[in-house]
Every structure is written in C-alpha cells, then in structure tokens.
Amino acid sequence: MLAPACIVLVTPFVFGILLGPQAIAGLLPGALVSGLAMATSQANTGGAWDNAKKYIEGGNLVVDGVTKKKGSDEHKAAVIGDTIGDPLKDTSGPSLNILIKLMAIFSLVFV
C-alpha cells in the first residue's frame, strides 16, 4: 500500500513544483474522471459476477435443456468469478473515491 499512497501524495506535489498550477488544474479533473470510470467499472463487474453465481445457484441456468446447479462446472467457474468480484465491488471500487478526495485535499493543502 506504500506505492499507491506515494503516487497519490507525490504526484500533485511533483506536478506543482515542476509544471506549475495549470498542470495540477489538469491533473485533478483527469484523476477524477479516470477514477470514477474505474470505480464504476469495478463495482459493476463485481456485482455481475456475484449475481451470476446466485443465478446458477437458484437453478435458473439451462444449457441444452439441462439445468445447471451447484456442483456443475459452470457453478465452479461462477464461484471463482465471485471470488474475484467480491473484492472489486466491496473494496477496490469504493477505495478509488478516497483516492480522488485525498489527491484533491493534498493539492489544496500544498497550495
């Protein structure tokens, strides 16, 4: 976690020293837009994988007339997807909000 924290805190400082306030004025909206896009994508991806597992566990998946339930290969794949999806929707997506706020507040304090 040290490297991401350094990126968030050092980037506005370096931009301000080397390139001036106009660079920070471009950096902050760029961080906001890209962070928002990433957070939305991660939350939606994690939710979709979680819902896919629940869909299969509910007995709703029918492939070639055969209902796929727990224990099937499709369910095993959905469990792996859910294992990846839970951290995306519960931690990674929401933490980008904090990253954006921290970068903006640090820039204001630095100014």
mmCIF file of N, CA and C in Angstrom:
data_model
loop_
_atom_site.group_PDB
_atom_site.id
_atom_site.type_symbol
_atom_site.label_atom_id
_atom_site.label_comp_id
_atom_site.label_asym_id
_atom_site.label_seq_id
_atom_site.Cartn_x
_atom_site.Cartn_y
_atom_site.Cartn_z
ATOM 1 N N MET A 1 0.810 -1.194 0.000
ATOM 2 C CA MET A 1 0.000 0.000 0.000
ATOM 3 C C MET A 1 0.855 1.261 0.000
ATOM 4 N N LEU A 2 2.140 1.101 0.167
ATOM 5 C CA LEU A 2 3.015 2.265 0.183
ATOM 6 C C LEU A 2 3.125 2.906 -1.203
ATOM 7 N N ALA A 3 3.253 2.093 -2.221
ATOM 8 C CA ALA A 3 3.395 2.641 -3.580
ATOM 9 C C ALA A 3 2.154 3.419 -4.022
ATOM 10 N N PRO A 4 0.923 2.889 -3.864
ATOM 11 C CA PRO A 4 -0.245 3.693 -4.253
ATOM 12 C C PRO A 4 -0.360 4.984 -3.440
ATOM 13 N N ALA A 5 -0.033 4.916 -2.150
ATOM 14 C CA ALA A 5 -0.099 6.121 -1.332
ATOM 15 C C ALA A 5 0.913 7.154 -1.806
ATOM 16 N N CYS A 6 2.101 6.725 -2.161
ATOM 17 C CA CYS A 6 3.116 7.651 -2.661
ATOM 18 C C CYS A 6 2.690 8.281 -3.983
ATOM 19 N N ILE A 7 2.062 7.488 -4.851
ATOM 20 C CA ILE A 7 1.593 8.034 -6.124
ATOM 21 C C ILE A 7 0.574 9.132 -5.886
ATOM 22 N N VAL A 8 -0.365 8.880 -4.969
ATOM 23 C CA VAL A 8 -1.417 9.860 -4.695
ATOM 24 C C VAL A 8 -0.847 11.127 -4.077
ATOM 25 N N LEU A 9 0.089 11.002 -3.171
ATOM 26 C CA LEU A 9 0.601 12.163 -2.457
ATOM 27 C C LEU A 9 1.728 12.881 -3.195
ATOM 28 N N VAL A 10 2.542 12.151 -3.930
ATOM 29 C CA VAL A 10 3.706 12.750 -4.580
ATOM 30 C C VAL A 10 3.345 13.372 -5.931
ATOM 31 N N THR A 11 2.403 12.789 -6.643
ATOM 32 C CA THR A 11 2.081 13.275 -7.987
ATOM 33 C C THR A 11 1.655 14.744 -7.994
ATOM 34 N N PRO A 12 0.689 15.175 -7.169
ATOM 35 C CA PRO A 12 0.342 16.605 -7.196
ATOM 36 C C PRO A 12 1.514 17.508 -6.789
ATOM 37 N N PHE A 13 2.312 17.047 -5.846
ATOM 38 C CA PHE A 13 3.474 17.822 -5.395
ATOM 39 C C PHE A 13 4.470 18.006 -6.540
ATOM 40 N N VAL A 14 4.792 16.925 -7.240
ATOM 41 C CA VAL A 14 5.751 16.986 -8.349
ATOM 42 C C VAL A 14 5.188 17.831 -9.491
ATOM 43 N N PHE A 15 3.906 17.617 -9.819
ATOM 44 C CA PHE A 15 3.300 18.418 -10.879
ATOM 45 C C PHE A 15 3.347 19.908 -10.531
ATOM 46 N N GLY A 16 3.044 20.232 -9.276
ATOM 47 C CA GLY A 16 3.048 21.633 -8.867
ATOM 48 C C GLY A 16 4.419 22.263 -8.924
ATOM 49 N N ILE A 17 5.431 21.539 -8.484
ATOM 50 C CA ILE A 17 6.801 22.073 -8.473
ATOM 51 C C ILE A 17 7.353 22.185 -9.890
ATOM 52 N N LEU A 18 7.223 21.122 -10.664
ATOM 53 C CA LEU A 18 7.858 21.095 -11.986
ATOM 54 C C LEU A 18 7.050 21.809 -13.061
ATOM 55 N N LEU A 19 5.732 21.670 -13.043
ATOM 56 C CA LEU A 19 4.926 22.150 -14.167
ATOM 57 C C LEU A 19 4.004 23.317 -13.827
ATOM 58 N N GLY A 20 3.816 23.604 -12.557
ATOM 59 C CA GLY A 20 3.011 24.756 -12.180
ATOM 60 C C GLY A 20 1.555 24.429 -11.880
ATOM 61 N N PRO A 21 0.811 25.435 -11.473
ATOM 62 C CA PRO A 21 -0.577 25.215 -11.058
ATOM 63 C C PRO A 21 -1.499 24.784 -12.198
ATOM 64 N N GLN A 22 -1.176 25.174 -13.439
ATOM 65 C CA GLN A 22 -2.011 24.743 -14.559
ATOM 66 C C GLN A 22 -1.969 23.229 -14.732
ATOM 67 N N ALA A 23 -0.830 22.632 -14.436
ATOM 68 C CA ALA A 23 -0.717 21.179 -14.544
ATOM 69 C C ALA A 23 -1.570 20.475 -13.490
ATOM 70 N N ILE A 24 -1.604 21.019 -12.291
ATOM 71 C CA ILE A 24 -2.452 20.439 -11.245
ATOM 72 C C ILE A 24 -3.920 20.615 -11.608
ATOM 73 N N ALA A 25 -4.235 21.767 -12.219
ATOM 74 C CA ALA A 25 -5.611 22.014 -12.654
ATOM 75 C C ALA A 25 -6.034 21.010 -13.727
ATOM 76 N N GLY A 26 -5.109 20.443 -14.445
ATOM 77 C CA GLY A 26 -5.423 19.385 -15.406
ATOM 78 C C GLY A 26 -5.355 18.007 -14.788
ATOM 79 N N LEU A 27 -4.455 17.841 -13.827
ATOM 80 C CA LEU A 27 -4.282 16.540 -13.168
ATOM 81 C C LEU A 27 -5.509 16.143 -12.365
ATOM 82 N N LEU A 28 -6.056 17.064 -11.587
ATOM 83 C CA LEU A 28 -7.171 16.724 -10.706
ATOM 84 C C LEU A 28 -8.434 16.304 -11.461
ATOM 85 N N PRO A 29 -8.867 17.027 -12.506
ATOM 86 C CA PRO A 29 -10.027 16.522 -13.257
ATOM 87 C C PRO A 29 -9.732 15.191 -13.959
ATOM 88 N N GLY A 30 -8.502 15.017 -14.411
ATOM 89 C CA GLY A 30 -8.146 13.742 -15.031
ATOM 90 C C GLY A 30 -8.221 12.587 -14.051
ATOM 91 N N ALA A 31 -7.743 12.817 -12.829
ATOM 92 C CA ALA A 31 -7.826 11.798 -11.786
ATOM 93 C C ALA A 31 -9.280 11.521 -11.419
ATOM 94 N N LEU A 32 -10.087 12.561 -11.376
ATOM 95 C CA LEU A 32 -11.499 12.407 -11.051
ATOM 96 C C LEU A 32 -12.221 11.573 -12.104
ATOM 97 N N VAL A 33 -12.049 11.913 -13.361
ATOM 98 C CA VAL A 33 -12.760 11.218 -14.433
ATOM 99 C C VAL A 33 -12.289 9.766 -14.558
ATOM 100 N N SER A 34 -10.984 9.546 -14.542
ATOM 101 C CA SER A 34 -10.486 8.176 -14.681
ATOM 102 C C SER A 34 -10.807 7.341 -13.440
ATOM 103 N N GLY A 35 -10.725 7.944 -12.251
ATOM 104 C CA GLY A 35 -11.069 7.216 -11.031
ATOM 105 C C GLY A 35 -12.542 6.852 -10.982
ATOM 106 N N LEU A 36 -13.399 7.759 -11.418
ATOM 107 C CA LEU A 36 -14.834 7.480 -11.457
ATOM 108 C C LEU A 36 -15.150 6.357 -12.436
ATOM 109 N N ALA A 37 -14.514 6.390 -13.594
ATOM 110 C CA ALA A 37 -14.740 5.331 -14.583
ATOM 111 C C ALA A 37 -14.273 3.969 -14.058
ATOM 112 N N MET A 38 -13.110 3.952 -13.429
ATOM 113 C CA MET A 38 -12.601 2.689 -12.879
ATOM 114 C C MET A 38 -13.484 2.177 -11.742
ATOM 115 N N ALA A 39 -13.914 3.068 -10.852
ATOM 116 C CA ALA A 39 -14.738 2.654 -9.722
ATOM 117 C C ALA A 39 -16.079 2.099 -10.202
ATOM 118 N N THR A 40 -16.693 2.753 -11.164
ATOM 119 C CA THR A 40 -17.966 2.278 -11.708
ATOM 120 C C THR A 40 -17.795 0.922 -12.391
ATOM 121 N N SER A 41 -16.732 0.802 -13.158
ATOM 122 C CA SER A 41 -16.478 -0.465 -13.847
ATOM 123 C C SER A 41 -16.235 -1.605 -12.859
ATOM 124 N N GLN A 42 -15.453 -1.349 -11.829
ATOM 125 C CA GLN A 42 -15.155 -2.398 -10.858
ATOM 126 C C GLN A 42 -16.398 -2.794 -10.060
ATOM 127 N N ALA A 43 -17.205 -1.819 -9.687
ATOM 128 C CA ALA A 43 -18.420 -2.129 -8.931
ATOM 129 C C ALA A 43 -19.399 -2.935 -9.787
ATOM 130 N N ASN A 44 -19.551 -2.560 -11.045
ATOM 131 C CA ASN A 44 -20.460 -3.288 -11.926
ATOM 132 C C ASN A 44 -19.953 -4.692 -12.245
ATOM 133 N N THR A 45 -18.664 -4.818 -12.456
ATOM 134 C CA THR A 45 -18.086 -6.132 -12.745
ATOM 135 C C THR A 45 -18.238 -7.070 -11.558
ATOM 136 N N GLY A 46 -17.918 -6.593 -10.373
ATOM 137 C CA GLY A 46 -18.047 -7.419 -9.171
ATOM 138 C C GLY A 46 -19.487 -7.827 -8.917
ATOM 139 N N GLY A 47 -20.418 -6.899 -9.104
ATOM 140 C CA GLY A 47 -21.834 -7.215 -8.924
ATOM 141 C C GLY A 47 -22.329 -8.224 -9.939
ATOM 142 N N ALA A 48 -21.866 -8.117 -11.174
ATOM 143 C CA ALA A 48 -22.289 -9.064 -12.216
ATOM 144 C C ALA A 48 -21.797 -10.475 -11.902
ATOM 145 N N TRP A 49 -20.548 -10.610 -11.459
ATOM 146 C CA TRP A 49 -20.037 -11.941 -11.116
ATOM 147 C C TRP A 49 -20.766 -12.525 -9.912
ATOM 148 N N ASP A 50 -21.083 -11.688 -8.962
ATOM 149 C CA ASP A 50 -21.835 -12.142 -7.787
ATOM 150 C C ASP A 50 -23.234 -12.598 -8.205
ATOM 151 N N ASN A 51 -23.876 -11.826 -9.050
ATOM 152 C CA ASN A 51 -25.221 -12.185 -9.500
ATOM 153 C C ASN A 51 -25.219 -13.435 -10.372
ATOM 154 N N ALA A 52 -24.160 -13.650 -11.138
ATOM 155 C CA ALA A 52 -24.072 -14.857 -11.966
ATOM 156 C C ALA A 52 -24.038 -16.109 -11.089
ATOM 157 N N LYS A 53 -23.295 -16.051 -10.010
ATOM 158 C CA LYS A 53 -23.240 -17.186 -9.097
ATOM 159 C C LYS A 53 -24.608 -17.440 -8.463
ATOM 160 N N LYS A 54 -25.251 -16.386 -8.031
ATOM 161 C CA LYS A 54 -26.579 -16.528 -7.429
ATOM 162 C C LYS A 54 -27.592 -17.054 -8.439
ATOM 163 N N TYR A 55 -27.464 -16.632 -9.681
ATOM 164 C CA TYR A 55 -28.355 -17.095 -10.740
ATOM 165 C C TYR A 55 -28.223 -18.597 -10.947
ATOM 166 N N ILE A 56 -26.996 -19.079 -10.971
ATOM 167 C CA ILE A 56 -26.762 -20.515 -11.152
ATOM 168 C C ILE A 56 -27.230 -21.282 -9.926
ATOM 169 N N GLU A 57 -26.949 -20.775 -8.742
ATOM 170 C CA GLU A 57 -27.371 -21.458 -7.515
ATOM 171 C C GLU A 57 -28.887 -21.518 -7.388
ATOM 172 N N GLY A 58 -29.568 -20.581 -8.007
ATOM 173 C CA GLY A 58 -31.030 -20.588 -7.983
ATOM 174 C C GLY A 58 -31.637 -21.583 -8.955
ATOM 175 N N GLY A 59 -30.816 -22.251 -9.734
ATOM 176 C CA GLY A 59 -31.309 -23.238 -10.687
ATOM 177 C C GLY A 59 -31.904 -22.621 -11.940
ATOM 178 N N ASN A 60 -31.468 -21.426 -12.285
ATOM 179 C CA ASN A 60 -32.026 -20.714 -13.430
ATOM 180 C C ASN A 60 -31.246 -20.909 -14.718
ATOM 181 N N LEU A 61 -30.044 -21.467 -14.639
ATOM 182 C CA LEU A 61 -29.220 -21.641 -15.832
ATOM 183 C C LEU A 61 -29.571 -22.956 -16.508
ATOM 184 N N VAL A 62 -30.034 -22.859 -17.749
ATOM 185 C CA VAL A 62 -30.380 -24.048 -18.531
ATOM 186 C C VAL A 62 -29.531 -24.034 -19.793
ATOM 187 N N VAL A 63 -28.735 -25.087 -19.980
ATOM 188 C CA VAL A 63 -27.878 -25.228 -21.150
ATOM 189 C C VAL A 63 -28.270 -26.517 -21.864
ATOM 190 N N ASP A 64 -28.730 -26.392 -23.106
ATOM 191 C CA ASP A 64 -29.151 -27.543 -23.920
ATOM 192 C C ASP A 64 -30.186 -28.388 -23.187
ATOM 193 N N GLY A 65 -31.108 -27.746 -22.523
ATOM 194 C CA GLY A 65 -32.181 -28.454 -21.833
ATOM 195 C C GLY A 65 -31.794 -29.038 -20.491
ATOM 196 N N VAL A 66 -30.559 -28.848 -20.061
ATOM 197 C CA VAL A 66 -30.088 -29.369 -18.777
ATOM 198 C C VAL A 66 -29.923 -28.199 -17.805
ATOM 199 N N THR A 67 -30.536 -28.315 -16.633
ATOM 200 C CA THR A 67 -30.420 -27.271 -15.616
ATOM 201 C C THR A 67 -29.099 -27.438 -14.877
ATOM 202 N N LYS A 68 -28.328 -26.363 -14.864
ATOM 203 C CA LYS A 68 -27.029 -26.368 -14.177
ATOM 204 C C LYS A 68 -27.216 -25.804 -12.781
ATOM 205 N N LYS A 69 -26.747 -26.521 -11.777
ATOM 206 C CA LYS A 69 -26.886 -26.107 -10.381
ATOM 207 C C LYS A 69 -25.537 -26.193 -9.687
ATOM 208 N N LYS A 70 -25.567 -26.164 -8.357
ATOM 209 C CA LYS A 70 -24.332 -26.280 -7.584
ATOM 210 C C LYS A 70 -23.623 -27.582 -7.926
ATOM 211 N N GLY A 71 -22.307 -27.498 -8.001
ATOM 212 C CA GLY A 71 -21.501 -28.668 -8.301
ATOM 213 C C GLY A 71 -21.153 -28.800 -9.777
ATOM 214 N N SER A 72 -21.863 -28.081 -10.651
ATOM 215 C CA SER A 72 -21.560 -28.157 -12.080
ATOM 216 C C SER A 72 -20.304 -27.337 -12.384
ATOM 217 N N ASP A 73 -19.758 -27.579 -13.571
ATOM 218 C CA ASP A 73 -18.570 -26.814 -13.970
ATOM 219 C C ASP A 73 -18.885 -25.328 -14.080
ATOM 220 N N GLU A 74 -20.097 -25.018 -14.523
ATOM 221 C CA GLU A 74 -20.498 -23.615 -14.620
ATOM 222 C C GLU A 74 -20.538 -22.962 -13.243
ATOM 223 N N HIS A 75 -21.017 -23.697 -12.256
ATOM 224 C CA HIS A 75 -21.063 -23.152 -10.899
ATOM 225 C C HIS A 75 -19.661 -22.968 -10.347
ATOM 226 N N LYS A 76 -18.778 -23.925 -10.615
ATOM 227 C CA LYS A 76 -17.395 -23.788 -10.149
ATOM 228 C C LYS A 76 -16.737 -22.544 -10.750
ATOM 229 N N ALA A 77 -16.994 -22.290 -12.029
ATOM 230 C CA ALA A 77 -16.450 -21.098 -12.680
ATOM 231 C C ALA A 77 -17.054 -19.825 -12.079
ATOM 232 N N ALA A 78 -18.347 -19.875 -11.771
ATOM 233 C CA ALA A 78 -19.011 -18.712 -11.180
ATOM 234 C C ALA A 78 -18.486 -18.429 -9.776
ATOM 235 N N VAL A 79 -18.134 -19.462 -9.034
ATOM 236 C CA VAL A 79 -17.568 -19.262 -7.695
ATOM 237 C C VAL A 79 -16.208 -18.574 -7.808
ATOM 238 N N ILE A 80 -15.408 -18.970 -8.786
ATOM 239 C CA ILE A 80 -14.117 -18.313 -8.999
ATOM 240 C C ILE A 80 -14.337 -16.853 -9.389
ATOM 241 N N GLY A 81 -15.300 -16.611 -10.277
ATOM 242 C CA GLY A 81 -15.614 -15.232 -10.652
ATOM 243 C C GLY A 81 -16.091 -14.416 -9.469
ATOM 244 N N ASP A 82 -16.894 -15.024 -8.599
ATOM 245 C CA ASP A 82 -17.385 -14.315 -7.424
ATOM 246 C C ASP A 82 -16.253 -14.022 -6.446
ATOM 247 N N THR A 83 -15.282 -14.913 -6.374
ATOM 248 C CA THR A 83 -14.123 -14.695 -5.506
ATOM 249 C C THR A 83 -13.339 -13.466 -5.959
ATOM 250 N N ILE A 84 -13.290 -13.243 -7.257
ATOM 251 C CA ILE A 84 -12.622 -12.063 -7.793
ATOM 252 C C ILE A 84 -13.545 -10.850 -7.686
ATOM 253 N N GLY A 85 -14.828 -11.075 -7.911
ATOM 254 C CA GLY A 85 -15.788 -9.977 -7.950
ATOM 255 C C GLY A 85 -16.061 -9.325 -6.609
ATOM 256 N N ASP A 86 -16.060 -10.108 -5.540
ATOM 257 C CA ASP A 86 -16.346 -9.532 -4.216
ATOM 258 C C ASP A 86 -15.359 -8.425 -3.831
ATOM 259 N N PRO A 87 -14.050 -8.635 -3.965
ATOM 260 C CA PRO A 87 -13.141 -7.524 -3.640
ATOM 261 C C PRO A 87 -13.318 -6.321 -4.561
ATOM 262 N N LEU A 88 -13.678 -6.579 -5.825
ATOM 263 C CA LEU A 88 -13.872 -5.453 -6.731
ATOM 264 C C LEU A 88 -15.020 -4.566 -6.281
ATOM 265 N N LYS A 89 -16.151 -5.192 -5.971
ATOM 266 C CA LYS A 89 -17.325 -4.379 -5.638
ATOM 267 C C LYS A 89 -17.298 -3.876 -4.200
ATOM 268 N N ASP A 90 -16.607 -4.546 -3.320
ATOM 269 C CA ASP A 90 -16.639 -4.179 -1.901
ATOM 270 C C ASP A 90 -15.457 -3.324 -1.449
ATOM 271 N N THR A 91 -14.310 -3.437 -2.114
ATOM 272 C CA THR A 91 -13.137 -2.703 -1.631
ATOM 273 C C THR A 91 -12.480 -1.842 -2.701
ATOM 274 N N SER A 92 -12.162 -2.397 -3.834
ATOM 275 C CA SER A 92 -11.393 -1.649 -4.837
ATOM 276 C C SER A 92 -12.170 -0.478 -5.411
ATOM 277 N N GLY A 93 -13.417 -0.709 -5.792
ATOM 278 C CA GLY A 93 -14.223 0.378 -6.340
ATOM 279 C C GLY A 93 -14.421 1.518 -5.364
ATOM 280 N N PRO A 94 -14.919 1.249 -4.149
ATOM 281 C CA PRO A 94 -15.115 2.342 -3.196
ATOM 282 C C PRO A 94 -13.818 3.029 -2.759
ATOM 283 N N SER A 95 -12.700 2.319 -2.763
ATOM 284 C CA SER A 95 -11.454 2.951 -2.312
ATOM 285 C C SER A 95 -10.961 4.002 -3.299
ATOM 286 N N LEU A 96 -11.380 3.915 -4.556
ATOM 287 C CA LEU A 96 -10.973 4.940 -5.517
ATOM 288 C C LEU A 96 -11.591 6.293 -5.176
ATOM 289 N N ASN A 97 -12.751 6.290 -4.549
ATOM 290 C CA ASN A 97 -13.357 7.536 -4.092
ATOM 291 C C ASN A 97 -12.442 8.232 -3.086
ATOM 292 N N ILE A 98 -11.887 7.469 -2.174
ATOM 293 C CA ILE A 98 -10.969 8.025 -1.177
ATOM 294 C C ILE A 98 -9.709 8.542 -1.850
ATOM 295 N N LEU A 99 -9.216 7.827 -2.846
ATOM 296 C CA LEU A 99 -8.024 8.252 -3.574
ATOM 297 C C LEU A 99 -8.247 9.611 -4.225
ATOM 298 N N ILE A 100 -9.401 9.797 -4.863
ATOM 299 C CA ILE A 100 -9.693 11.064 -5.533
ATOM 300 C C ILE A 100 -9.767 12.203 -4.514
ATOM 301 N N LYS A 101 -10.460 11.963 -3.405
ATOM 302 C CA LYS A 101 -10.583 13.002 -2.378
ATOM 303 C C LYS A 101 -9.228 13.341 -1.763
ATOM 304 N N LEU A 102 -8.420 12.335 -1.492
ATOM 305 C CA LEU A 102 -7.118 12.568 -0.879
ATOM 306 C C LEU A 102 -6.212 13.372 -1.807
ATOM 307 N N MET A 103 -6.246 13.064 -3.087
ATOM 308 C CA MET A 103 -5.416 13.793 -4.044
ATOM 309 C C MET A 103 -5.848 15.266 -4.111
ATOM 310 N N ALA A 104 -7.142 15.508 -4.113
ATOM 311 C CA ALA A 104 -7.626 16.887 -4.175
ATOM 312 C C ALA A 104 -7.300 17.651 -2.889
ATOM 313 N N ILE A 105 -7.495 17.033 -1.748
ATOM 314 C CA ILE A 105 -7.223 17.710 -0.475
ATOM 315 C C ILE A 105 -5.725 17.982 -0.308
ATOM 316 N N PHE A 106 -4.893 17.023 -0.692
ATOM 317 C CA PHE A 106 -3.454 17.228 -0.592
ATOM 318 C C PHE A 106 -3.010 18.372 -1.499
ATOM 319 N N SER A 107 -3.621 18.460 -2.680
ATOM 320 C CA SER A 107 -3.280 19.562 -3.584
ATOM 321 C C SER A 107 -3.648 20.906 -2.979
ATOM 322 N N LEU A 108 -4.818 20.970 -2.334
ATOM 323 C CA LEU A 108 -5.234 22.223 -1.708
ATOM 324 C C LEU A 108 -4.315 22.603 -0.546
ATOM 325 N N VAL A 109 -3.939 21.627 0.246
ATOM 326 C CA VAL A 109 -3.036 21.903 1.375
ATOM 327 C C VAL A 109 -1.668 22.341 0.857
ATOM 328 N N PHE A 110 -1.207 21.709 -0.201
ATOM 329 C CA PHE A 110 0.087 22.061 -0.774
ATOM 330 C C PHE A 110 0.083 23.496 -1.305
ATOM 331 N N VAL A 111 -1.010 23.894 -1.913
ATOM 332 C CA VAL A 111 -1.112 25.263 -2.446
ATOM 333 C C VAL A 111 -1.073 26.242 -1.302
#
